[in-house]
Amino acid sequence: LHLKQIFRALGLFVLLALFVRGLVMEPGRVNGPSMEPTFFDSQFFAVNKFILLLRAPRRGDIVQTKDPTTKKLIIKRIVGLPGERLAVHDGRVWLRADDGTEASLIEPYLEEDEWTLPVTGSSTVYVKISEQSYFLMGDNRDHSGDSRGYGAVHRSEIYGLVMKPDF
């Protein structure tokens, strides 16, 4: 009789753990230098899958997605939002309003001497980010394959918000 209760409790625990991992929180590990100095190669992180069910991704959020070229899980920062016009020139990311005014993106998470260059090495034209899509970049811009190469990522391909452990 006690053995049956133990197995029932153990089964309930396993189901709860699978639910939490699948729908709420999942561990991850950085692969490569593209998010330095925020995250370093082999560093652990947690992916909060639940929070993005409650709110839309925001500029500055670090999210987990799948690299469209390699199909591997990656983490990147959101720099462009749906409907925005974005360009990379003069070493920075720029946004253009509907009235034609430009503003460079303030990116306090970048190293002071970090330059953002387009994939081609020269100025890019302003691209309009389609609805439900986000423009993603790594914090280590010289060593990041990101939306500058493969384009904006659809919301359905963003799996969760990356959280840095406090230990």
XYZ file of C-alpha atoms in Angstrom:
167
model
C 0.000 0.000 0.000
C 2.799 2.447 0.839
C 4.706 1.481 -2.292
C 1.670 2.379 -4.410
C 1.539 5.857 -2.792
C 5.247 6.382 -3.381
C 4.933 5.483 -7.078
C 1.873 7.716 -7.447
C 3.746 10.644 -5.833
C 6.818 9.976 -7.990
C 4.679 9.857 -11.147
C 2.990 13.120 -10.201
C 6.393 14.716 -9.599
C 7.687 13.551 -13.009
C 4.576 14.894 -14.769
C 4.913 18.230 -12.974
C 8.610 18.453 -13.891
C 7.848 17.716 -17.560
C 5.091 20.356 -17.549
C 7.382 22.977 -16.018
C 10.214 22.209 -18.432
C 7.974 22.092 -21.481
C 5.736 25.084 -20.859
C 7.248 27.271 -18.159
C 11.036 27.140 -17.741
C 13.852 25.325 -19.502
C 17.635 25.371 -19.003
C 20.013 26.345 -21.785
C 23.711 26.793 -22.436
C 25.465 29.444 -24.543
C 27.301 28.146 -27.597
C 29.791 30.714 -28.892
C 30.798 34.349 -28.324
C 27.920 36.172 -30.054
C 26.343 37.512 -26.840
C 29.524 38.640 -25.040
C 29.857 40.482 -22.695
C 26.295 39.732 -21.521
C 26.648 35.934 -21.834
C 29.843 33.944 -22.387
C 30.467 30.669 -24.191
C 29.292 27.641 -22.139
C 27.425 29.826 -19.615
C 24.101 28.461 -18.371
C 20.822 30.353 -18.570
C 17.114 29.724 -18.122
C 14.444 30.233 -20.785
C 11.162 31.552 -19.415
C 8.586 30.253 -21.890
C 5.575 31.410 -19.905
C 6.216 35.184 -19.738
C 5.861 35.667 -23.497
C 2.386 34.157 -23.307
C 1.451 37.138 -21.129
C 3.237 39.919 -23.002
C 4.822 40.645 -26.360
C 8.606 40.556 -26.728
C 10.192 43.974 -26.106
C 13.217 45.793 -27.474
C 16.221 44.809 -25.372
C 14.842 41.385 -24.410
C 17.181 38.458 -24.941
C 15.282 35.588 -26.494
C 15.860 32.011 -27.578
C 15.149 31.126 -31.191
C 16.421 28.767 -33.856
C 19.051 29.956 -36.331
C 17.297 29.654 -39.718
C 20.545 28.640 -41.423
C 21.896 26.021 -38.967
C 18.620 25.082 -37.200
C 20.478 25.239 -33.851
C 19.004 26.942 -30.787
C 20.557 30.374 -30.236
C 20.041 33.419 -28.061
C 19.907 36.988 -29.421
C 18.726 40.429 -28.341
C 15.652 42.093 -29.852
C 16.649 45.388 -31.484
C 13.801 45.906 -33.963
C 10.056 45.567 -33.444
C 7.199 44.711 -35.822
C 6.406 47.517 -38.260
C 9.604 49.498 -37.618
C 12.030 50.626 -40.314
C 15.593 49.720 -39.359
C 19.018 50.258 -40.917
C 22.642 49.784 -39.944
C 25.046 52.574 -40.854
C 27.763 54.715 -39.271
C 28.458 51.889 -36.811
C 25.002 51.999 -35.237
C 21.446 50.732 -35.567
C 19.022 53.408 -36.795
C 15.254 53.615 -36.773
C 13.288 55.747 -39.236
C 9.868 57.113 -38.331
C 7.043 57.429 -40.860
C 7.804 61.164 -41.144
C 11.375 60.370 -42.259
C 13.177 61.356 -39.055
C 15.992 59.090 -37.948
C 17.184 58.163 -34.478
C 20.033 55.895 -33.517
C 19.175 53.138 -31.114
C 20.553 53.575 -27.599
C 22.182 50.249 -26.693
C 23.688 50.437 -23.187
C 24.398 46.685 -23.183
C 27.089 47.052 -25.900
C 30.749 47.634 -25.148
C 31.625 51.319 -25.513
C 33.771 50.764 -28.625
C 31.418 48.208 -30.261
C 30.503 49.066 -33.848
C 27.526 47.579 -35.597
C 28.251 46.881 -39.231
C 25.906 45.581 -41.908
C 26.650 42.173 -43.373
C 27.837 43.759 -46.628
C 30.277 46.120 -44.880
C 28.543 49.232 -46.214
C 25.365 51.074 -45.330
C 22.142 49.185 -45.719
C 18.797 50.518 -46.797
C 16.015 50.827 -44.271
C 14.103 47.571 -44.119
C 10.575 47.437 -42.810
C 10.156 44.675 -40.254
C 7.014 42.729 -41.068
C 4.193 42.324 -38.582
C 4.767 39.599 -35.982
C 8.527 39.657 -36.717
C 11.524 40.878 -34.742
C 15.026 41.979 -35.749
C 17.580 40.141 -33.580
C 21.297 40.796 -33.018
C 24.028 39.472 -30.788
C 25.731 41.847 -28.354
C 29.143 40.937 -29.815
C 28.318 42.329 -33.243
C 31.586 41.306 -34.954
C 30.991 37.665 -34.007
C 27.257 37.259 -34.416
C 25.229 35.639 -37.156
C 21.871 37.359 -36.756
C 19.024 39.191 -38.511
C 21.537 41.253 -40.486
C 22.194 38.043 -42.423
C 19.004 35.981 -42.229
C 16.371 38.679 -41.717
C 13.757 39.247 -39.074
C 12.442 36.299 -37.066
C 8.707 35.582 -36.825
C 7.156 35.623 -33.341
C 6.265 31.935 -33.633
C 10.014 31.156 -33.806
C 10.786 32.932 -30.509
C 10.610 30.260 -27.812
C 11.086 32.300 -24.663
C 12.794 35.031 -22.697
C 16.370 34.273 -21.624
C 17.137 34.882 -17.979
C 20.595 35.085 -16.476
C 21.046 33.122 -13.242
C 22.126 35.219 -10.268
C 24.793 32.801 -9.086
